Coordinates of N, CA, C and O and ligand atoms in Angstrom, one line a residue:
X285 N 69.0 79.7 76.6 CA 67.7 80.4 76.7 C 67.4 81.0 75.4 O 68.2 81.4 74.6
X286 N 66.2 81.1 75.2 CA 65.5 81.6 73.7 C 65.7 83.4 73.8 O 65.8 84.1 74.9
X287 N 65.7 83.9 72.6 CA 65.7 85.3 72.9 C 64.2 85.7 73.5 O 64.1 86.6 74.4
X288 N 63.2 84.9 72.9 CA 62.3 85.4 73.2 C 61.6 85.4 75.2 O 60.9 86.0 75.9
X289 N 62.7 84.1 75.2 CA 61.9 84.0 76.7 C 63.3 84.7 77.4 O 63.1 84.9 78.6
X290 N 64.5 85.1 76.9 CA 65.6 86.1 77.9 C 64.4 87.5 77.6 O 64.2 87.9 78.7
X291 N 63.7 88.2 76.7 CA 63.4 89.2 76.6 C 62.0 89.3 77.6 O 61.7 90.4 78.1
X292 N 61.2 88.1 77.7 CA 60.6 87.9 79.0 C 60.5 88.0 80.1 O 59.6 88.2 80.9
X293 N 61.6 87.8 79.9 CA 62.8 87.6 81.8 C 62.5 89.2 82.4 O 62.1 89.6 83.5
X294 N 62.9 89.8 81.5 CA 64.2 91.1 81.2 C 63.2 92.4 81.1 O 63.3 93.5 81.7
X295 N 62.6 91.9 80.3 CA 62.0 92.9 79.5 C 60.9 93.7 80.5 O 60.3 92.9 81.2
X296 N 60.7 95.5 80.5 CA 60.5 96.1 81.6 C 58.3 96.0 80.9 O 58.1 96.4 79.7
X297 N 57.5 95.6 81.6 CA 56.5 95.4 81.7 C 55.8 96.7 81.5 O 56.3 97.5 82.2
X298 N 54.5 97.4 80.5 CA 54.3 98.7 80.6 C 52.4 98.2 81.0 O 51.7 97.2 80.9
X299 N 52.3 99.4 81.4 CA 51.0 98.7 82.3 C 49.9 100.3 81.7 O 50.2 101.4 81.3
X300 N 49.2 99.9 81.9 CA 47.6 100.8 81.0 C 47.8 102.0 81.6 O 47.5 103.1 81.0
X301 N 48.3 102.1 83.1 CA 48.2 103.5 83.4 C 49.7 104.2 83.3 O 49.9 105.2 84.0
X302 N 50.8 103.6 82.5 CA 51.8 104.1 81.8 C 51.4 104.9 80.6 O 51.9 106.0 80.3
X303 N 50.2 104.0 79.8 CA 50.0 104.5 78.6 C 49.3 106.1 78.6 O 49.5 107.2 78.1
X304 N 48.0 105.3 80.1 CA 47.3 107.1 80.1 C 48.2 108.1 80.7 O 48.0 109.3 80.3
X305 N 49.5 107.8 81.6 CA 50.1 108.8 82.0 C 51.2 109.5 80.9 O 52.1 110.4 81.2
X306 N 51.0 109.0 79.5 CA 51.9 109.5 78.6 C 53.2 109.0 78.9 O 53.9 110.0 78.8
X307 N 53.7 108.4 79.0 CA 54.8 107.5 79.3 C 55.8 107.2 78.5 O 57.1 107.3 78.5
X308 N 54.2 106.6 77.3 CA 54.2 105.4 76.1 C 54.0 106.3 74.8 O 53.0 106.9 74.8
X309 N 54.8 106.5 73.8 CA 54.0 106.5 72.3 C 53.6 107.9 72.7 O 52.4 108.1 72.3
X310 N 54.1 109.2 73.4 CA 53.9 110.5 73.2 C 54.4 111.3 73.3 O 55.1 111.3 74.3
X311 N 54.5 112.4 72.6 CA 55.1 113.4 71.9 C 54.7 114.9 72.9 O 53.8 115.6 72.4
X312 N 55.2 115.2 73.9 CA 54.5 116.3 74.5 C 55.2 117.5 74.0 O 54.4 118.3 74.4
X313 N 55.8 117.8 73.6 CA 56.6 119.4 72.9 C 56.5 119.1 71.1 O 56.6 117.9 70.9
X314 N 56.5 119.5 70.7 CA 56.9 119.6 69.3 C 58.7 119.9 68.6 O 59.0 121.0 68.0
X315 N 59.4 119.2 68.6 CA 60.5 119.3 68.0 C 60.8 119.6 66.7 O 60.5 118.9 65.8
X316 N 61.7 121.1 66.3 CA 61.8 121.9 65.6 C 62.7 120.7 64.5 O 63.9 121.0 64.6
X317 N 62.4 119.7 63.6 CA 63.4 119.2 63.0 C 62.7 119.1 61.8 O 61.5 119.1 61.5
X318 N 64.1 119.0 61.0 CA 63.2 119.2 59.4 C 64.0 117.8 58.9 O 65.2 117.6 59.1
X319 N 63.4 117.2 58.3 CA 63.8 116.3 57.5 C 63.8 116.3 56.0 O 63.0 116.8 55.3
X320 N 64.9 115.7 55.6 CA 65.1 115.4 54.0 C 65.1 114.1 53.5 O 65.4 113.6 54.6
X321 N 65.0 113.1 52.7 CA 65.8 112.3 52.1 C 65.3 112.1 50.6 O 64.5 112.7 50.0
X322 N 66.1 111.0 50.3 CA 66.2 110.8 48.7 C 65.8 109.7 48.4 O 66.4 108.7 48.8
X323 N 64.4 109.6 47.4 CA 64.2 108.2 46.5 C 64.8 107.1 46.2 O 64.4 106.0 46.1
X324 N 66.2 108.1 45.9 CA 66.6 106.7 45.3 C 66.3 106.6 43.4 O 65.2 106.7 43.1
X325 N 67.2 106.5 42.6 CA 67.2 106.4 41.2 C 65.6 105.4 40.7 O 65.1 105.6 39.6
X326 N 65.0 104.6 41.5 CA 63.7 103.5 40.9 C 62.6 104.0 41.3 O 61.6 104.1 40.6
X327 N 62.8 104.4 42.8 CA 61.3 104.9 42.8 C 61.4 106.9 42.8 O 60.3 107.5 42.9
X328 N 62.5 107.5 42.5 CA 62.3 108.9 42.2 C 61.9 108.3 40.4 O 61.3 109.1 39.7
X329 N 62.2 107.6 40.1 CA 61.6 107.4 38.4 C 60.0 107.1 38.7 O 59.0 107.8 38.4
X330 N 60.0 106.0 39.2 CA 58.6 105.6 39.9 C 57.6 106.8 40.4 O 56.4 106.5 40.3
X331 N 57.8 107.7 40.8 CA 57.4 109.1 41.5 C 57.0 110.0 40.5 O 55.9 110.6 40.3
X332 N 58.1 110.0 39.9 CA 57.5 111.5 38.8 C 57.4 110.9 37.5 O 57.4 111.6 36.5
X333 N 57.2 109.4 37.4 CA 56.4 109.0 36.3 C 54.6 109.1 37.0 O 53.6 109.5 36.5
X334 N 54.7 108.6 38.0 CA 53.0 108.9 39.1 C 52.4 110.2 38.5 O 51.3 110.4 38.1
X335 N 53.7 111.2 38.6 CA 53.0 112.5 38.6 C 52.4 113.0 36.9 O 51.6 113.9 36.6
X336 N 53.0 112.1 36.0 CA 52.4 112.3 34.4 C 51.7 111.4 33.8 O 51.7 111.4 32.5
X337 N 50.8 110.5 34.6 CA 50.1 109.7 34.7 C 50.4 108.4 33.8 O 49.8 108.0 32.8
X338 N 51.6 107.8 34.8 CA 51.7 106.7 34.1 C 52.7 106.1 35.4 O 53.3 106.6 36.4
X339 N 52.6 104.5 34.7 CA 53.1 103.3 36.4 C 54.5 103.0 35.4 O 54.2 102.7 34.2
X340 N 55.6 103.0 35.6 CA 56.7 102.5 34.9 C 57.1 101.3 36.4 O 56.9 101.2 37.6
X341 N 57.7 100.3 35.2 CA 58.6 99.2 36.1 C 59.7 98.9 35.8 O 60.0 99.4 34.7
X342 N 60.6 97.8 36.3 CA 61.9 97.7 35.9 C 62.0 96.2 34.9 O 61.8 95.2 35.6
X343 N 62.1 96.0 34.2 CA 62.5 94.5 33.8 C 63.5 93.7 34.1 O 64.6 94.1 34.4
X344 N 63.2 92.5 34.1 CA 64.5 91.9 34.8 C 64.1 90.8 33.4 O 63.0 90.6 32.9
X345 N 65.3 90.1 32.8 CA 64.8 89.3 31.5 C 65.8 88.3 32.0 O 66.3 87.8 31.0
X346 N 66.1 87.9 33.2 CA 66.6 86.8 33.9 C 65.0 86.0 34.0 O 64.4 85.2 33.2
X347 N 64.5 86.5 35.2 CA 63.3 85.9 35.4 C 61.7 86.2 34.4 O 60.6 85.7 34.4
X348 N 62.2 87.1 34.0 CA 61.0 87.6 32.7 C 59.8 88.5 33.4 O 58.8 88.7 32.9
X349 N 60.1 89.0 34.7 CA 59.1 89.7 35.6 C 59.6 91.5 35.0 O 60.7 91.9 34.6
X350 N 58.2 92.2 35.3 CA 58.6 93.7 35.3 C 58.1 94.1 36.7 O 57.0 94.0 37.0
X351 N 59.3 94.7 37.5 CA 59.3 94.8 39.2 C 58.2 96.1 39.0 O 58.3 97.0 38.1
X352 N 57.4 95.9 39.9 CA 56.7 97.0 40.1 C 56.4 97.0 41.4 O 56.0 96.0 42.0
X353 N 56.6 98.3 42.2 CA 57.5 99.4 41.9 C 59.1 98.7 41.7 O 59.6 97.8 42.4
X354 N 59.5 99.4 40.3 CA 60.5 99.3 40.1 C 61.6 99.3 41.3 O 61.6 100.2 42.1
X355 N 62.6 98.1 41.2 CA 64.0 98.4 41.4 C 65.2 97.7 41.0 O 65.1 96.6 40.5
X356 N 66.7 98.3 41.1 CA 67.6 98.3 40.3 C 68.0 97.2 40.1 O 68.5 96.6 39.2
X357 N 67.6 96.5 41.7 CA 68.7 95.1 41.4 C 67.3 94.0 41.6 O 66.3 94.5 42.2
X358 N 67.3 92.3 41.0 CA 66.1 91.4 41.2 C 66.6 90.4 42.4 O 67.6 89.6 42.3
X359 N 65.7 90.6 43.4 CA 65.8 89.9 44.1 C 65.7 88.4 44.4 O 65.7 87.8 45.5
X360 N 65.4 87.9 42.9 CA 64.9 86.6 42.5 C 66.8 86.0 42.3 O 67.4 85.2 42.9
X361 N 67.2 86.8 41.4 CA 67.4 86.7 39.9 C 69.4 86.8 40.7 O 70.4 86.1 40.5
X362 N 69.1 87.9 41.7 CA 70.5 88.3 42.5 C 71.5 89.1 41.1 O 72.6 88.9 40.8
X363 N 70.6 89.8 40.7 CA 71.4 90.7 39.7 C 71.0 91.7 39.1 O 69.8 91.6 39.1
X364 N 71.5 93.0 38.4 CA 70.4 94.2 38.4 C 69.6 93.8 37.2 O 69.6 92.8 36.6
X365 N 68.8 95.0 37.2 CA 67.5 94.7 36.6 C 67.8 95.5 35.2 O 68.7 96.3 35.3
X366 N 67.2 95.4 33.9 CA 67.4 96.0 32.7 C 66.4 97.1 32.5 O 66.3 98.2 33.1
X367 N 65.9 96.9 31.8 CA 65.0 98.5 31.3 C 64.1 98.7 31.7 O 63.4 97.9 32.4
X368 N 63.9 99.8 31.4 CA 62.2 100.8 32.3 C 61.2 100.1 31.2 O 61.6 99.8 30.1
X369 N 60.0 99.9 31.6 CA 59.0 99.4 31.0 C 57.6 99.9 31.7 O 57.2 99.5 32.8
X370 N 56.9 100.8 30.7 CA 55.9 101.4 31.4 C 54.7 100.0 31.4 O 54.5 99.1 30.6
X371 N 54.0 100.3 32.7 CA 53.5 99.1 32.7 C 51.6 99.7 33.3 O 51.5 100.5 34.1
X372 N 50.2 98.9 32.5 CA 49.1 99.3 32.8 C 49.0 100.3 33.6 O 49.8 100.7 34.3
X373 N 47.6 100.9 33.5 CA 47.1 101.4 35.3 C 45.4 100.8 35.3 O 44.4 101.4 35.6
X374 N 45.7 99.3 34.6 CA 44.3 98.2 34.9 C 45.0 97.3 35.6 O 46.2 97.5 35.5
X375 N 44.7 96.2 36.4 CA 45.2 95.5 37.0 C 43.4 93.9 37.1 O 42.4 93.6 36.4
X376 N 44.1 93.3 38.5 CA 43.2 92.4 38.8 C 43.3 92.6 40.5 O 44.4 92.8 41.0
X377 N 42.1 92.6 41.3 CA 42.6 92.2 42.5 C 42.7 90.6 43.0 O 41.9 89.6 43.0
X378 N 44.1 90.8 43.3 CA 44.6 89.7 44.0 C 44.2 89.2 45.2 O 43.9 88.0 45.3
X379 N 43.9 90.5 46.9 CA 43.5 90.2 47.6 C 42.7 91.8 48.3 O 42.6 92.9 47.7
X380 N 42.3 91.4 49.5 CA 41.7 93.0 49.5 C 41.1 92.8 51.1 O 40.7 91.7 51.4
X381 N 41.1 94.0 52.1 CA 39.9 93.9 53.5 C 39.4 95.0 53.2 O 39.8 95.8 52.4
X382 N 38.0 95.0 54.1 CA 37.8 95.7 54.5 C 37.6 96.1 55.9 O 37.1 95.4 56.8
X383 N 38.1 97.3 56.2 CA 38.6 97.8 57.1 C 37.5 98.4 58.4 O 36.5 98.5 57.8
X384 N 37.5 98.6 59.1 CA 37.0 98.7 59.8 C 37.5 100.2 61.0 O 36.7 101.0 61.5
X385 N 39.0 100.1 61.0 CA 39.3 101.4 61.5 C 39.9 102.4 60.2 O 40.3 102.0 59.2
X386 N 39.8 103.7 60.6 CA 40.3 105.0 60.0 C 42.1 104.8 60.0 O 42.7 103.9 60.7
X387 N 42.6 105.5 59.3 CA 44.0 105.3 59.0 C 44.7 106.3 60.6 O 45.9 106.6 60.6
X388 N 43.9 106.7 61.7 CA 44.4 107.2 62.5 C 43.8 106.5 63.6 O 43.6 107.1 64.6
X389 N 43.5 105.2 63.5 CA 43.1 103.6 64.0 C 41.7 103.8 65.0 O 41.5 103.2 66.0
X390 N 40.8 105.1 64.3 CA 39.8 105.2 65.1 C 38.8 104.5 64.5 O 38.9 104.3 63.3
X391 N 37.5 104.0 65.4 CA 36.7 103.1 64.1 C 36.1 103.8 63.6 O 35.7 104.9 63.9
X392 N 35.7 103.1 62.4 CA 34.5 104.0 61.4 C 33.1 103.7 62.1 O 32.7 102.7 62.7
X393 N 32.7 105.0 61.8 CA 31.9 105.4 62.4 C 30.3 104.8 61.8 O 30.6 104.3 60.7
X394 N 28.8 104.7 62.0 CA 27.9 103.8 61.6 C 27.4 104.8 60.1 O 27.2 106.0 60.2
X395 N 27.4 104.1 59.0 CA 27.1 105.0 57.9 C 28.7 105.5 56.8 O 28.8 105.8 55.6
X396 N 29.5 105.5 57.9 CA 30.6 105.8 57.2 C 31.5 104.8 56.4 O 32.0 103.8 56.9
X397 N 31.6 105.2 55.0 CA 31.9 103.9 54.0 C 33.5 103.4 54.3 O 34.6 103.9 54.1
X398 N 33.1 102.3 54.8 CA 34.6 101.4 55.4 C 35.7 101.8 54.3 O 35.4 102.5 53.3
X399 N 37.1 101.5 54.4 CA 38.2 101.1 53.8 C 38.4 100.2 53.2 O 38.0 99.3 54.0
X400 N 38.8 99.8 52.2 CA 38.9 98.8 50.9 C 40.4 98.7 50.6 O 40.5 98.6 49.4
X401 N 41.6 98.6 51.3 CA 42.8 98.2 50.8 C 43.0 97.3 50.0 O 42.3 96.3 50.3
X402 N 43.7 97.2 49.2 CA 44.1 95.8 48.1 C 45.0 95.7 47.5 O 45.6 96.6 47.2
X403 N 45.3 94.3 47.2 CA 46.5 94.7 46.6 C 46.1 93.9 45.0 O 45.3 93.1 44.7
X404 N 47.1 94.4 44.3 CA 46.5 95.3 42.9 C 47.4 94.9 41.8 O 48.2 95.8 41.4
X405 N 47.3 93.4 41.1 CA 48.6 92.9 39.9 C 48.5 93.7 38.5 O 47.5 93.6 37.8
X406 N 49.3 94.4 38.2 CA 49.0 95.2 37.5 C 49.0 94.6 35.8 O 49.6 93.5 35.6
X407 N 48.4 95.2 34.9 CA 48.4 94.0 33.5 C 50.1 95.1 33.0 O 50.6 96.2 33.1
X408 N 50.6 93.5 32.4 CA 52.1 94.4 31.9 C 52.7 93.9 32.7 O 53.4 93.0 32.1
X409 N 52.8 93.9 34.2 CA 53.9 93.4 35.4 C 54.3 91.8 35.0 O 54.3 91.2 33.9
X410 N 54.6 91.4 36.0 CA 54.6 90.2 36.2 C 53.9 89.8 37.1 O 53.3 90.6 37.9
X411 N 53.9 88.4 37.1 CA 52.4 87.6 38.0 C 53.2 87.9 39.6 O 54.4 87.6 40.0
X412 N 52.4 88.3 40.1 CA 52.2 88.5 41.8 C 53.2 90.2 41.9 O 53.7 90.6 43.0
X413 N 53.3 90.9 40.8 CA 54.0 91.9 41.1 C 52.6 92.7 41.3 O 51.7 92.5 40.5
X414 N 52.6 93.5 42.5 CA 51.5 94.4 42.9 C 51.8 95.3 43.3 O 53.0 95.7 43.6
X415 N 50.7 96.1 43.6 CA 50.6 97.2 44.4 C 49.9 97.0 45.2 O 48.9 96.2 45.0
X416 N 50.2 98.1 46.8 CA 48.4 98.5 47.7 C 47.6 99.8 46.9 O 48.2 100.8 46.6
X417 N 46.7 99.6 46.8 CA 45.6 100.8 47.0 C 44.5 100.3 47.1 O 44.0 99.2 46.9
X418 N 44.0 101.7 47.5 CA 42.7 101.6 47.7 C 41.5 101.2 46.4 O 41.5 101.8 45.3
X419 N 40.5 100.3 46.8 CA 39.4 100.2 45.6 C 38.0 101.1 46.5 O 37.7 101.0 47.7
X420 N 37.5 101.9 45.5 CA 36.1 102.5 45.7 C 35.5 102.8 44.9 O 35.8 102.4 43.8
X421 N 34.5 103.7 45.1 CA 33.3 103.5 44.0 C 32.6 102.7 43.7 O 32.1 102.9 42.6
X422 N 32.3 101.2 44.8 CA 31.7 100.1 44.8 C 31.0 100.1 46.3 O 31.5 100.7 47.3
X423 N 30.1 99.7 46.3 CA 29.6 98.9 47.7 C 30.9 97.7 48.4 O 31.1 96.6 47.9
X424 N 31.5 98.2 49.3 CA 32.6 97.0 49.7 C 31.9 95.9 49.8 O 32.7 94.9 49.9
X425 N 30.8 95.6 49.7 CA 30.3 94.0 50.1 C 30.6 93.1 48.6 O 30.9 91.9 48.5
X426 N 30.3 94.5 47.2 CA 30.4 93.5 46.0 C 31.9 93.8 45.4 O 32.1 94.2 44.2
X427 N 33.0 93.7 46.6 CA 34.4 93.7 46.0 C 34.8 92.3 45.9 O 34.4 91.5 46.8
X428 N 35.6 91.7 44.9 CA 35.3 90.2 45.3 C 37.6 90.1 44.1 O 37.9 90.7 43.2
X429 N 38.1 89.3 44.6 CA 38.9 89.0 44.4 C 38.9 88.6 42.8 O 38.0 88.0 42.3
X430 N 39.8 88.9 42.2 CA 39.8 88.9 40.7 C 39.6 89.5 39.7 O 40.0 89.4 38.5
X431 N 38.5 90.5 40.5 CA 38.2 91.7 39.6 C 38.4 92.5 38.7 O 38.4 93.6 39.2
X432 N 38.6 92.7 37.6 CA 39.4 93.8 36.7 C 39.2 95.2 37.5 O 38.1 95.4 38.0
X433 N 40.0 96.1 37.5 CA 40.1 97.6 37.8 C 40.7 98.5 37.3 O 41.2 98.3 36.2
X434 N 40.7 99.7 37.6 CA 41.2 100.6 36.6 C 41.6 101.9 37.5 O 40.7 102.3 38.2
X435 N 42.7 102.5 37.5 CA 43.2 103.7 38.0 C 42.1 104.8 37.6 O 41.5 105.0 36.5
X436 N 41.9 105.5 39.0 CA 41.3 106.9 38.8 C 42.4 107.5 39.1 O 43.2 107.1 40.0
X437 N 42.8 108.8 38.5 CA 44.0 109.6 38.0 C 43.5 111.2 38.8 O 42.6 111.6 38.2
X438 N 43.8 111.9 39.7 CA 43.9 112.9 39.9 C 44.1 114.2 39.3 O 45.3 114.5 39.2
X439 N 43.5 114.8 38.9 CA 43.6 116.0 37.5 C 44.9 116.2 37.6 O 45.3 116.4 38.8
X440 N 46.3 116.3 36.4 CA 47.3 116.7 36.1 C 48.0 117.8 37.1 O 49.0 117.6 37.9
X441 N 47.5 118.7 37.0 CA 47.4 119.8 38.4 C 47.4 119.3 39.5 O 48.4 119.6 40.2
X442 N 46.8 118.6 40.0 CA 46.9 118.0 41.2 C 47.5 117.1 41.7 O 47.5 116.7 42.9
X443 N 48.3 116.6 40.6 CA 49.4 115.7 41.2 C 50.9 116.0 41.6 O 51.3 117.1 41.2
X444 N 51.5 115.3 42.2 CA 52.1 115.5 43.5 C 53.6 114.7 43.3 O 54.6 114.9 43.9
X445 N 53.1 113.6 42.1 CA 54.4 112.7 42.6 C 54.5 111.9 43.1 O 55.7 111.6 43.3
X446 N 53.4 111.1 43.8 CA 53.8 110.4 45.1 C 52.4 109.3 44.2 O 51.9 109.4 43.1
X447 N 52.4 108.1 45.6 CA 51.0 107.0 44.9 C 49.8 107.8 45.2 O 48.8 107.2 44.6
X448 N 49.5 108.7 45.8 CA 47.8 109.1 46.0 C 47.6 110.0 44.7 O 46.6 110.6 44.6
X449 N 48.8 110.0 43.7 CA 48.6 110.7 42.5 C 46.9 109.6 41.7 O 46.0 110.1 41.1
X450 N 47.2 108.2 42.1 CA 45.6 107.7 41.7 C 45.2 108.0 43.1 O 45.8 108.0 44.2
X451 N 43.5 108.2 42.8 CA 42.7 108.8 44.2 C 42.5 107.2 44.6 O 42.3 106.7 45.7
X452 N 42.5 106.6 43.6 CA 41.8 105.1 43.8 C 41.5 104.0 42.7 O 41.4 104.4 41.5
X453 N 41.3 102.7 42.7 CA 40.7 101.8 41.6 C 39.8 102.1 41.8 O 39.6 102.6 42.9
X454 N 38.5 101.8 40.7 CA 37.5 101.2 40.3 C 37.4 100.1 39.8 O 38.2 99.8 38.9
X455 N 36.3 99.0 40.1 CA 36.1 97.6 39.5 C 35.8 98.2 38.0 O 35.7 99.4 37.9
X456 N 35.7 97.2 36.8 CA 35.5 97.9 35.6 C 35.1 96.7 35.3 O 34.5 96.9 34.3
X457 N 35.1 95.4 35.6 CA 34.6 93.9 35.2 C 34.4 93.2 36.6 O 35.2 92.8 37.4
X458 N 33.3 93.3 36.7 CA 32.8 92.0 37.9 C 32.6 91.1 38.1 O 32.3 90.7 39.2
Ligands
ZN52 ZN1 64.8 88.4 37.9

């Protein structure tokens, strides 16, 4: 038997009024826990290079790619990667939706300017090495695959360290 059809067999059925009775996927108390963890040596470099306004990546000179977001070891290549190499904050879009629901999966509402996720080859990287972010500052209808873009940077003060250090791309060639 397939796992998928023993888990068919087996598997306990949850039904709509499980979901409304909170059953499913809810949190009724608030639990007092604090969490920590750690980056990691590629993307804690990756991070608080975000925060001084620049994209660093790793090189790998097996396959001639710069990993972006950097990491230690290439997964092509099956061996670690060599030096940091800061890399653009212009890219091309590769691919891109638009969205339709809010990042808390409610829909957008009529008038409210959809979501534009994409993903984002940065110039400097290597071919198909990308990122997601967001593109705005366009009408989503004239976003179109190929695009040149350009990081918008968050005022120095306001960065954080993290990827929303850019607020977003901009097309810059259509
Ligand atoms: Zn490699």
């Amino acid at each position: 038997m397939l796992d998928a059809d023993l888990v068919a067999k087996t598997a306990t059925k949850i039904s709509l009024k499980d979901i409304q009775d909170g059953k499913v996927l809810s949190v009724k108390d608030k639990p007092n826990l604090k969490y920590a963890w750690d980056n990691g040596v590629a993307i804690g470099r990756y991070l608080a290079e975000l925060k001084e306004g620049r994209i660093i990546g790793k090189r790998c000179h097996s396959c001639k790619r710069v990993l972006v977001p950097p990491r230690l070891f290439c997964e092509l290549c099956w061996r670690p990667t060599d030096e940091w190499t800061y890399v653009q904050d212009t890219g091309t879009i590769l691919t891109f939706v638009i969205s339709h629901v809010n990042w808390d999966a409610s829909r957008v509402k009529k008038g409210q300017r959809h979501h534009t996720p994409a993903v984002i080859e940065l110039d400097g990287a290597g071919k198909d090495q990308a990122i997601m972010h967001l593109i705005d500052d366009i009408d989503p209808k004239d976003i179109k695959i190929g695009q040149k873009v350009q990081a918008v940077w968050k005022k120095p003060e306001e960065r954080t360290g993290a990827i929303t250090d850019i607020k977003y791309f901009k097309v810059i060639k259509k």
